[in-house]
PDB file of C-alpha atoms in Angstrom:
ATOM      1  CA  UNK A1050     -24.999  -9.874-112.823  1.00 84.00           C
ATOM      2  CA  UNK A1051     -23.056 -11.943-110.720  1.00 90.00           C
ATOM      3  CA  UNK A1052     -23.379 -11.803-106.675  1.00 90.00           C
ATOM      4  CA  UNK A1053     -20.970  -9.677-105.752  1.00 89.00           C
ATOM      5  CA  UNK A1054     -22.518  -6.942-107.827  1.00 92.00           C
ATOM      6  CA  UNK A1055     -25.781  -7.207-106.402  1.00 91.00           C
ATOM      7  CA  UNK A1056     -23.820  -6.761-103.146  1.00 92.00           C
ATOM      8  CA  UNK A1057     -22.699  -3.549-104.211  1.00 90.00           C
ATOM      9  CA  UNK A1058     -25.631  -2.070-105.099  1.00 88.00           C
ATOM     10  CA  UNK A1059     -27.485  -2.993-101.480  1.00 87.00           C
ATOM     11  CA  UNK A1060     -24.309  -1.810 -99.373  1.00 88.00           C
ATOM     12  CA  UNK A1061     -22.216  -4.462 -99.641  1.00 91.00           C
ATOM     13  CA  UNK A1062     -24.356  -6.840 -97.363  1.00 92.00           C
ATOM     14  CA  UNK A1063     -27.309  -9.213 -97.700  1.00 89.00           C
ATOM     15  CA  UNK A1064     -29.071 -11.860 -96.147  1.00 88.00           C
ATOM     16  CA  UNK A1065     -28.905 -15.395 -98.510  1.00 86.00           C
ATOM     17  CA  UNK A1066     -32.995 -14.500 -98.426  1.00 87.00           C
ATOM     18  CA  UNK A1067     -32.585 -11.688-100.725  1.00 88.00           C
ATOM     19  CA  UNK A1068     -29.724 -13.318-103.005  1.00 89.00           C
ATOM     20  CA  UNK A1069     -32.204 -15.964-103.676  1.00 90.00           C
ATOM     21  CA  UNK A1070     -35.058 -13.738-104.330  1.00 88.00           C
ATOM     22  CA  UNK A1071     -32.816 -11.561-106.929  1.00 88.00           C
ATOM     23  CA  UNK A1072     -32.745 -14.733-108.800  1.00 91.00           C
ATOM     24  CA  UNK A1073     -29.515 -16.654-107.827  1.00 90.00           C
ATOM     25  CA  UNK A1074     -29.099 -20.252-106.986  1.00 90.00           C
ATOM     26  CA  UNK A1075     -27.272 -21.540-103.866  1.00 90.00           C
ATOM     27  CA  UNK A1076     -24.570 -22.963-106.037  1.00 90.00           C
ATOM     28  CA  UNK A1077     -23.869 -19.082-107.886  1.00 90.00           C
ATOM     29  CA  UNK A1078     -23.696 -18.021-104.288  1.00 89.00           C
ATOM     30  CA  UNK A1079     -21.284 -20.865-103.303  1.00 90.00           C
ATOM     31  CA  UNK A1080     -19.040 -20.331-105.934  1.00 90.00           C
ATOM     32  CA  UNK A1081     -18.629 -16.723-104.940  1.00 91.00           C
ATOM     33  CA  UNK A1082     -17.841 -17.522-101.461  1.00 90.00           C
ATOM     34  CA  UNK A1083     -15.690 -20.186-102.770  1.00 89.00           C
ATOM     35  CA  UNK A1084     -13.507 -17.683-104.868  1.00 90.00           C
ATOM     36  CA  UNK A1085     -13.238 -15.557-102.043  1.00 89.00           C
ATOM     37  CA  UNK A1086     -15.612 -12.629-103.830  1.00 89.00           C
ATOM     38  CA  UNK A1087     -18.183 -12.528-101.169  1.00 91.00           C
ATOM     39  CA  UNK A1088     -17.732 -13.520 -97.290  1.00 90.00           C
ATOM     40  CA  UNK A1089     -20.309 -15.650 -95.709  1.00 87.00           C
ATOM     41  CA  UNK A1090     -21.348 -14.392 -92.275  1.00 77.00           C
ATOM     42  CA  UNK A1091     -23.566 -15.728 -89.083  1.00 79.00           C
ATOM     43  CA  UNK A1092     -27.016 -16.224 -89.888  1.00 80.00           C
ATOM     44  CA  UNK A1093     -26.999 -16.326 -93.526  1.00 85.00           C
ATOM     45  CA  UNK A1094     -25.860 -13.249 -94.030  1.00 90.00           C
ATOM     46  CA  UNK A1095     -23.245 -12.197 -97.376  1.00 90.00           C
ATOM     47  CA  UNK A1096     -21.274  -9.371 -97.680  1.00 91.00           C
ATOM     48  CA  UNK A1097     -17.722  -7.926 -99.451  1.00 92.00           C
ATOM     49  CA  UNK A1098     -14.797  -7.608 -97.901  1.00 92.00           C
ATOM     50  CA  UNK A1099     -15.103  -3.917 -97.659  1.00 91.00           C
ATOM     51  CA  UNK A1100     -18.811  -3.920 -96.306  1.00 90.00           C
ATOM     52  CA  UNK A1101     -20.098  -1.764 -94.116  1.00 90.00           C
ATOM     53  CA  UNK A1102     -19.870  -2.966 -90.304  1.00 91.00           C
ATOM     54  CA  UNK A1103     -22.896  -1.481 -89.128  1.00 93.00           C
ATOM     55  CA  UNK A1104     -24.934  -2.908 -92.056  1.00 93.00           C
ATOM     56  CA  UNK A1105     -23.376  -6.482 -90.919  1.00 91.00           C
ATOM     57  CA  UNK A1106     -24.137  -6.213 -87.553  1.00 91.00           C
ATOM     58  CA  UNK A1107     -27.162  -5.278 -88.453  1.00 92.00           C
ATOM     59  CA  UNK A1108     -28.088  -8.024 -90.719  1.00 91.00           C
ATOM     60  CA  UNK A1109     -26.870 -10.435 -88.092  1.00 89.00           C
ATOM     61  CA  UNK A1110     -28.855  -9.256 -85.581  1.00 90.00           C
ATOM     62  CA  UNK A1111     -31.897  -8.835 -87.153  1.00 90.00           C
ATOM     63  CA  UNK A1112     -32.117  -5.081 -86.829  1.00 94.00           C
ATOM     64  CA  UNK A1113     -31.541  -1.686 -88.869  1.00 95.00           C
ATOM     65  CA  UNK A1114     -28.909   0.835 -88.915  1.00 97.00           C
ATOM     66  CA  UNK A1115     -30.617   4.058 -87.367  1.00 97.00           C
ATOM     67  CA  UNK A1116     -29.818   7.526 -85.614  1.00 97.00           C
ATOM     68  CA  UNK A1117     -26.317   8.867 -86.031  1.00 98.00           C
ATOM     69  CA  UNK A1118     -24.893   5.543 -87.223  1.00 97.00           C
ATOM     70  CA  UNK A1119     -27.502   6.007 -90.324  1.00 97.00           C
ATOM     71  CA  UNK A1120     -26.186   9.811 -90.879  1.00 97.00           C
ATOM     72  CA  UNK A1121     -23.450   8.866 -93.598  1.00 94.00           C
ATOM     73  CA  UNK A1122     -26.004   6.591 -95.715  1.00 94.00           C
ATOM     74  CA  UNK A1123     -28.097  10.031 -95.189  1.00 96.00           C
ATOM     75  CA  UNK A1124     -24.849  12.438 -95.984  1.00 96.00           C
ATOM     76  CA  UNK A1125     -26.051  14.155 -92.803  1.00 97.00           C
ATOM     77  CA  UNK A1126     -24.346  16.649 -90.892  1.00 96.00           C
ATOM     78  CA  UNK A1127     -22.744  15.279 -87.575  1.00 96.00           C
ATOM     79  CA  UNK A1128     -20.576  16.564 -84.655  1.00 93.00           C
ATOM     80  CA  UNK A1129     -18.694  13.498 -83.947  1.00 90.00           C
ATOM     81  CA  UNK A1130     -18.797   9.917 -84.946  1.00 91.00           C
ATOM     82  CA  UNK A1131     -20.914   7.709 -82.741  1.00 92.00           C
ATOM     83  CA  UNK A1132     -18.936   5.585 -79.537  1.00 92.00           C
ATOM     84  CA  UNK A1133     -21.224   2.178 -80.574  1.00 94.00           C
ATOM     85  CA  UNK A1134     -23.117   1.372 -83.675  1.00 95.00           C
ATOM     86  CA  UNK A1135     -27.010   2.427 -83.022  1.00 97.00           C
ATOM     87  CA  UNK A1136     -29.848  -0.234 -84.284  1.00 96.00           C
ATOM     88  CA  UNK A1137     -33.348  -0.871 -83.796  1.00 95.00           C
ATOM     89  CA  UNK A1138     -35.134  -4.026 -83.490  1.00 93.00           C
ATOM     90  CA  UNK A1139     -38.295  -5.123 -82.579  1.00 89.00           C
ATOM     91  CA  UNK A1140     -36.956  -7.601 -80.363  1.00 88.00           C
ATOM     92  CA  UNK A1141     -34.707  -6.922 -77.095  1.00 83.00           C
ATOM     93  CA  UNK A1142     -31.923  -9.426 -78.143  1.00 85.00           C
ATOM     94  CA  UNK A1143     -29.356  -6.894 -79.158  1.00 87.00           C
ATOM     95  CA  UNK A1144     -25.905  -6.707 -77.601  1.00 87.00           C
ATOM     96  CA  UNK A1145     -24.697  -4.028 -74.883  1.00 89.00           C
ATOM     97  CA  UNK A1146     -22.339  -2.983 -76.853  1.00 90.00           C
ATOM     98  CA  UNK A1147     -25.135  -1.689 -79.463  1.00 93.00           C
ATOM     99  CA  UNK A1148     -26.877   1.580 -78.600  1.00 95.00           C
ATOM    100  CA  UNK A1149     -30.999   0.337 -78.886  1.00 94.00           C
ATOM    101  CA  UNK A1150     -33.332   1.915 -80.436  1.00 95.00           C
ATOM    102  CA  UNK A1151     -37.290   0.872 -80.318  1.00 93.00           C
ATOM    103  CA  UNK A1152     -39.009  -0.105 -83.824  1.00 91.00           C
ATOM    104  CA  UNK A1153     -42.239  -1.723 -84.727  1.00 88.00           C
ATOM    105  CA  UNK A1154     -41.926  -2.138 -88.763  1.00 82.00           C
ATOM    106  CA  UNK A1155     -41.113  -4.648 -90.642  1.00 84.00           C
ATOM    107  CA  UNK A1156     -37.075  -4.945 -90.636  1.00 85.00           C
ATOM    108  CA  UNK A1157     -36.466  -7.941 -92.788  1.00 79.00           C
ATOM    109  CA  UNK A1158     -37.342  -6.054 -96.326  1.00 80.00           C
ATOM    110  CA  UNK A1159     -35.024  -2.924 -95.601  1.00 85.00           C
ATOM    111  CA  UNK A1160     -31.873  -3.218 -98.138  1.00 85.00           C
ATOM    112  CA  UNK A1161     -29.359  -1.810 -97.032  1.00 90.00           C
ATOM    113  CA  UNK A1162     -30.886  -2.572 -93.403  1.00 93.00           C
ATOM    114  CA  UNK A1163     -31.179   1.019 -92.622  1.00 95.00           C
ATOM    115  CA  UNK A1164     -34.097   2.564 -91.299  1.00 97.00           C
ATOM    116  CA  UNK A1165     -36.086   5.590 -93.476  1.00 96.00           C
ATOM    117  CA  UNK A1166     -35.034   9.149 -92.986  1.00 97.00           C
ATOM    118  CA  UNK A1167     -37.743  10.039 -90.600  1.00 97.00           C
ATOM    119  CA  UNK A1168     -37.094   7.111 -88.061  1.00 97.00           C
ATOM    120  CA  UNK A1169     -33.489   7.996 -88.384  1.00 98.00           C
ATOM    121  CA  UNK A1170     -34.329  11.829 -87.727  1.00 98.00           C
ATOM    122  CA  UNK A1171     -36.822  10.964 -84.454  1.00 97.00           C
ATOM    123  CA  UNK A1172     -34.318   8.261 -83.236  1.00 97.00           C
ATOM    124  CA  UNK A1173     -31.839  11.113 -83.060  1.00 98.00           C
ATOM    125  CA  UNK A1174     -34.321  13.396 -82.093  1.00 98.00           C
ATOM    126  CA  UNK A1175     -34.762  11.167 -78.881  1.00 97.00           C
ATOM    127  CA  UNK A1176     -31.447   9.917 -78.432  1.00 96.00           C
ATOM    128  CA  UNK A1177     -28.503  12.510 -79.133  1.00 97.00           C
ATOM    129  CA  UNK A1178     -27.628  15.723 -77.164  1.00 96.00           C
ATOM    130  CA  UNK A1179     -29.399  19.026 -78.356  1.00 96.00           C
ATOM    131  CA  UNK A1180     -26.456  19.768 -80.961  1.00 96.00           C
ATOM    132  CA  UNK A1181     -25.920  16.910 -82.381  1.00 97.00           C
ATOM    133  CA  UNK A1182     -29.610  16.234 -83.310  1.00 97.00           C
ATOM    134  CA  UNK A1183     -30.157  19.563 -84.535  1.00 97.00           C
ATOM    135  CA  UNK A1184     -27.268  19.094 -86.893  1.00 97.00           C
ATOM    136  CA  UNK A1185     -28.775  15.900 -88.386  1.00 97.00           C
ATOM    137  CA  UNK A1186     -32.256  17.258 -88.704  1.00 98.00           C
ATOM    138  CA  UNK A1187     -31.206  21.127 -89.881  1.00 97.00           C
ATOM    139  CA  UNK A1188     -29.522  19.113 -92.810  1.00 96.00           C
ATOM    140  CA  UNK A1189     -32.286  17.215 -93.862  1.00 97.00           C
ATOM    141  CA  UNK A1190     -34.649  20.292 -93.887  1.00 97.00           C
ATOM    142  CA  UNK A1191     -32.369  22.287 -95.702  1.00 94.00           C
ATOM    143  CA  UNK A1192     -32.325  20.182 -98.328  1.00 95.00           C
ATOM    144  CA  UNK A1193     -36.010  19.718 -98.384  1.00 95.00           C
ATOM    145  CA  UNK A1194     -36.070  16.177 -97.359  1.00 96.00           C
ATOM    146  CA  UNK A1195     -38.507  16.477 -94.121  1.00 96.00           C
ATOM    147  CA  UNK A1196     -40.922  18.931 -92.858  1.00 96.00           C
ATOM    148  CA  UNK A1197     -40.793  19.795 -89.182  1.00 96.00           C
ATOM    149  CA  UNK A1198     -44.321  19.612 -88.790  1.00 96.00           C
ATOM    150  CA  UNK A1199     -44.423  16.072 -90.028  1.00 96.00           C
ATOM    151  CA  UNK A1200     -41.770  15.258 -87.280  1.00 96.00           C
ATOM    152  CA  UNK A1201     -43.709  16.949 -84.266  1.00 96.00           C
ATOM    153  CA  UNK A1202     -47.078  14.854 -84.974  1.00 96.00           C
ATOM    154  CA  UNK A1203     -44.504  12.000 -84.608  1.00 96.00           C
ATOM    155  CA  UNK A1204     -43.056  13.363 -81.184  1.00 96.00           C
ATOM    156  CA  UNK A1205     -46.349  13.627 -79.162  1.00 95.00           C
ATOM    157  CA  UNK A1206     -46.388  13.532 -75.142  1.00 93.00           C
ATOM    158  CA  UNK A1207     -44.781  14.846 -72.345  1.00 94.00           C
ATOM    159  CA  UNK A1208     -41.731  12.763 -72.747  1.00 93.00           C
ATOM    160  CA  UNK A1209     -40.879  13.899 -76.339  1.00 95.00           C
ATOM    161  CA  UNK A1210     -40.713  17.229 -75.042  1.00 96.00           C
ATOM    162  CA  UNK A1211     -37.045  17.735 -75.465  1.00 96.00           C
ATOM    163  CA  UNK A1212     -36.876  16.448 -79.055  1.00 96.00           C
ATOM    164  CA  UNK A1213     -39.808  18.926 -79.687  1.00 97.00           C
ATOM    165  CA  UNK A1214     -37.588  21.476 -78.071  1.00 97.00           C
ATOM    166  CA  UNK A1215     -34.604  20.871 -80.462  1.00 97.00           C
ATOM    167  CA  UNK A1216     -37.253  21.590 -83.796  1.00 97.00           C
ATOM    168  CA  UNK A1217     -37.888  24.645 -82.708  1.00 96.00           C
ATOM    169  CA  UNK A1218     -33.834  25.833 -83.364  1.00 96.00           C
ATOM    170  CA  UNK A1219     -34.165  24.819 -86.834  1.00 96.00           C
ATOM    171  CA  UNK A1220     -33.540  26.964 -89.337  1.00 93.00           C
ATOM    172  CA  UNK A1221     -33.136  27.106 -93.208  1.00 88.00           C
ATOM    173  CA  UNK A1222     -29.729  28.788 -94.591  1.00 82.00           C
ATOM    174  CA  UNK A1223     -26.825  27.118 -92.705  1.00 86.00           C
ATOM    175  CA  UNK A1224     -24.337  26.380 -95.239  1.00 86.00           C
ATOM    176  CA  UNK A1225     -22.650  24.121 -92.585  1.00 90.00           C
ATOM    177  CA  UNK A1226     -23.185  22.074 -89.585  1.00 94.00           C
ATOM    178  CA  UNK A1227     -20.428  25.137 -87.755  1.00 94.00           C
ATOM    179  CA  UNK A1228     -22.850  27.705 -88.669  1.00 94.00           C
ATOM    180  CA  UNK A1229     -26.077  25.830 -87.295  1.00 96.00           C
ATOM    181  CA  UNK A1230     -24.224  25.459 -83.884  1.00 96.00           C
ATOM    182  CA  UNK A1231     -22.889  29.028 -83.941  1.00 96.00           C
ATOM    183  CA  UNK A1232     -25.918  30.501 -84.362  1.00 96.00           C
ATOM    184  CA  UNK A1233     -27.464  28.665 -81.305  1.00 96.00           C
ATOM    185  CA  UNK A1234     -24.596  29.359 -79.466  1.00 97.00           C
ATOM    186  CA  UNK A1235     -24.940  33.413 -80.262  1.00 97.00           C
ATOM    187  CA  UNK A1236     -28.459  33.382 -79.748  1.00 96.00           C
ATOM    188  CA  UNK A1237     -28.278  31.751 -76.076  1.00 95.00           C
ATOM    189  CA  UNK A1238     -25.507  34.050 -75.264  1.00 95.00           C
ATOM    190  CA  UNK A1239     -27.841  37.202 -75.572  1.00 95.00           C
ATOM    191  CA  UNK A1240     -26.406  38.823 -79.712  1.00 96.00           C
ATOM    192  CA  UNK A1241     -28.688  39.980 -82.022  1.00 96.00           C
ATOM    193  CA  UNK A1242     -28.365  37.530 -84.739  1.00 95.00           C
ATOM    194  CA  UNK A1243     -28.378  37.916 -88.600  1.00 94.00           C
ATOM    195  CA  UNK A1244     -26.984  35.138 -90.815  1.00 93.00           C
ATOM    196  CA  UNK A1245     -25.856  35.132 -94.114  1.00 91.00           C
ATOM    197  CA  UNK A1246     -26.015  38.644 -94.476  1.00 90.00           C
ATOM    198  CA  UNK A1247     -25.246  40.597 -97.751  1.00 91.00           C
ATOM    199  CA  UNK A1248     -22.798  43.774 -97.508  1.00 89.00           C
ATOM    200  CA  UNK A1249     -22.284  46.200-100.082  1.00 87.00           C
ATOM    201  CA  UNK A1250     -18.745  45.369-101.223  1.00 85.00           C
ATOM    202  CA  UNK A1251     -17.990  42.473 -99.290  1.00 86.00           C
ATOM    203  CA  UNK A1252     -20.724  39.790-100.063  1.00 87.00           C
ATOM    204  CA  UNK A1253     -22.513  37.666 -97.984  1.00 89.00           C
ATOM    205  CA  UNK A1254     -21.238  36.796 -94.460  1.00 92.00           C
ATOM    206  CA  UNK A1255     -21.940  34.146 -92.573  1.00 92.00           C
ATOM    207  CA  UNK A1256     -22.945  36.231 -89.136  1.00 95.00           C
ATOM    208  CA  UNK A1257     -23.557  40.094 -88.554  1.00 95.00           C
ATOM    209  CA  UNK A1258     -23.487  40.291 -84.847  1.00 96.00           C
ATOM    210  CA  UNK A1259     -25.200  43.193 -83.085  1.00 95.00           C
ATOM    211  CA  UNK A1260     -25.299  44.751 -86.326  1.00 92.00           C
ATOM    212  CA  UNK A1261     -21.579  45.460 -86.381  1.00 91.00           C
ATOM    213  CA  UNK A1262     -19.489  43.030 -85.739  1.00 94.00           C
ATOM    214  CA  UNK A1263     -18.916  40.256 -88.855  1.00 93.00           C
ATOM    215  CA  UNK A1264     -18.022  36.875 -87.984  1.00 95.00           C
ATOM    216  CA  UNK A1265     -17.082  34.073 -90.428  1.00 92.00           C
ATOM    217  CA  UNK A1266     -16.794  30.044 -89.388  1.00 91.00           C
ATOM    218  CA  UNK A1267     -14.532  28.417 -91.163  1.00 85.00           C
ATOM    219  CA  UNK A1268     -14.680  24.760 -91.776  1.00 74.00           C
ATOM    220  CA  UNK A1269     -11.732  22.247 -91.257  1.00 61.00           C
ATOM    221  CA  UNK A1270     -10.213  22.498 -95.048  1.00 55.00           C
ATOM    222  CA  UNK A1271     -10.561  26.107 -95.742  1.00 51.00           C
ATOM    223  CA  UNK A1272      -6.411  26.614 -95.497  1.00 49.00           C
ATOM    224  CA  UNK A1273      -6.668  24.536 -97.893  1.00 52.00           C
ATOM    225  CA  UNK A1274      -8.385  26.053-100.169  1.00 57.00           C
ATOM    226  CA  UNK A1275      -5.479  28.868-101.418  1.00 60.00           C
ATOM    227  CA  UNK A1276      -7.751  30.959-104.110  1.00 67.00           C
ATOM    228  CA  UNK A1277     -10.551  30.974-101.090  1.00 64.00           C
ATOM    229  CA  UNK A1278      -7.959  31.875 -98.681  1.00 63.00           C
ATOM    230  CA  UNK A1279      -7.263  34.802-100.590  1.00 67.00           C
ATOM    231  CA  UNK A1280     -11.019  35.952-101.389  1.00 68.00           C
ATOM    232  CA  UNK A1281     -11.335  35.950 -97.594  1.00 68.00           C
ATOM    233  CA  UNK A1282      -8.460  38.187 -96.801  1.00 68.00           C
ATOM    234  CA  UNK A1283      -9.267  40.850 -98.933  1.00 73.00           C
ATOM    235  CA  UNK A1284     -13.072  40.463 -97.688  1.00 72.00           C
ATOM    236  CA  UNK A1285     -11.775  40.856 -94.480  1.00 71.00           C
ATOM    237  CA  UNK A1286     -10.027  43.966 -95.294  1.00 69.00           C
ATOM    238  CA  UNK A1287     -12.582  45.524 -97.197  1.00 74.00           C
ATOM    239  CA  UNK A1288     -15.131  44.424 -94.201  1.00 67.00           C
ATOM    240  CA  UNK A1289     -12.449  46.645 -91.715  1.00 68.00           C
ATOM    241  CA  UNK A1290     -11.940  49.561 -94.121  1.00 69.00           C
ATOM    242  CA  UNK A1291     -15.650  49.818 -93.957  1.00 74.00           C
ATOM    243  CA  UNK A1292     -15.955  50.139 -89.868  1.00 75.00           C
ATOM    244  CA  UNK A1293     -16.790  46.685 -89.414  1.00 82.00           C
ATOM    245  CA  UNK A1294     -14.989  44.577 -86.876  1.00 89.00           C
ATOM    246  CA  UNK A1295     -14.026  41.141 -88.303  1.00 90.00           C
ATOM    247  CA  UNK A1296     -13.659  37.669 -86.491  1.00 93.00           C
ATOM    248  CA  UNK A1297     -13.180  34.354 -87.748  1.00 92.00           C
ATOM    249  CA  UNK A1298     -12.968  30.900 -86.150  1.00 94.00           C
ATOM    250  CA  UNK A1299     -12.704  27.162 -87.049  1.00 91.00           C
ATOM    251  CA  UNK A1300     -14.156  24.334 -86.064  1.00 91.00           C
ATOM    252  CA  UNK A1301     -12.075  23.556 -83.006  1.00 92.00           C
ATOM    253  CA  UNK A1302     -13.522  26.570 -81.730  1.00 94.00           C
ATOM    254  CA  UNK A1303     -16.597  26.573 -82.235  1.00 95.00           C
ATOM    255  CA  UNK A1304     -17.086  22.756 -80.956  1.00 92.00           C
ATOM    256  CA  UNK A1305     -14.393  22.815 -78.429  1.00 93.00           C
ATOM    257  CA  UNK A1306     -13.862  25.904 -77.299  1.00 95.00           C
ATOM    258  CA  UNK A1307     -16.953  27.800 -77.359  1.00 95.00           C
ATOM    259  CA  UNK A1308     -16.902  29.802 -74.053  1.00 96.00           C
ATOM    260  CA  UNK A1309     -13.714  31.344 -75.301  1.00 96.00           C
ATOM    261  CA  UNK A1310     -15.180  32.059 -78.934  1.00 96.00           C
ATOM    262  CA  UNK A1311     -18.416  33.227 -77.125  1.00 97.00           C
ATOM    263  CA  UNK A1312     -15.856  35.640 -74.297  1.00 96.00           C
ATOM    264  CA  UNK A1313     -13.826  36.880 -77.265  1.00 95.00           C
ATOM    265  CA  UNK A1314     -16.936  38.085 -79.328  1.00 96.00           C
ATOM    266  CA  UNK A1315     -18.237  39.702 -76.172  1.00 95.00           C
ATOM    267  CA  UNK A1316     -14.865  41.671 -75.333  1.00 94.00           C
ATOM    268  CA  UNK A1317     -14.816  43.022 -78.841  1.00 93.00           C
ATOM    269  CA  UNK A1318     -18.376  44.391 -78.600  1.00 93.00           C
ATOM    270  CA  UNK A1319     -17.497  46.135 -75.519  1.00 91.00           C
ATOM    271  CA  UNK A1320     -14.789  47.168 -76.438  1.00 86.00           C
ATOM    272  CA  UNK A1321     -14.667  51.057 -78.073  1.00 80.00           C
ATOM    273  CA  UNK A1322     -12.445  51.322 -81.093  1.00 71.00           C
ATOM    274  CA  UNK A1323      -8.688  52.302 -80.244  1.00 65.00           C
ATOM    275  CA  UNK A1324      -8.127  56.409 -80.410  1.00 61.00           C
ATOM    276  CA  UNK A1325      -5.604  57.278 -82.939  1.00 62.00           C
ATOM    277  CA  UNK A1326      -1.991  57.612 -81.432  1.00 53.00           C
TER     278      UNK A1326
END
């Protein structure tokens, strides 16, 4: 194995110490740099040209990636990309352009420089707006990767009350972050909410509100899947023929126009069926 291969297996970036511990001599590393296969950055950090920029920043700052910046590493749901890198360090020398988090463990051994999942989620709960933290935690919980009681024990005291409140919203069963956000919005608006309900002749629906209104939430690329689109039309027709009202919403409705969505649902539930002409 050559230095570029080693880097590719470890997030595309490493310190010289990591390369030396892996058995590479300084001359081997130097030849890889001279050939342009790897780049020599600041503070003894070596990277592939396509390496994750947050990983590079973390090594150069003696820090580790955390919170929403680490969501991609763990394939966690996110509502939006972070406006600045979120890094954790045991020192206070991170640049102002970094959203800094405190961490008392040994960061130097992390490879790639990403905090463990539990710490990533703790920082998200303490840092992010409620729904943004919720979707990250619920994703990990639904996959069986984290225990909620364990997280609660790591969030003691009044200062972590808001973070613990987010954990009370976590449930298992959502197929997407949009379903998670919609569920919270619907319940807070006072609707009677049932999720992933099986209806005879229709199959499973995302939501059944007040026992009579089917609400389906469609992801960003749903309309590109023609077979699924046809299936959804047929399901809508069966639902309507069976006496249910059916509403469908997109990412933009749930995330960017929730007030309009909720008002429309309220109107649909309050409006009686039209009488025959």
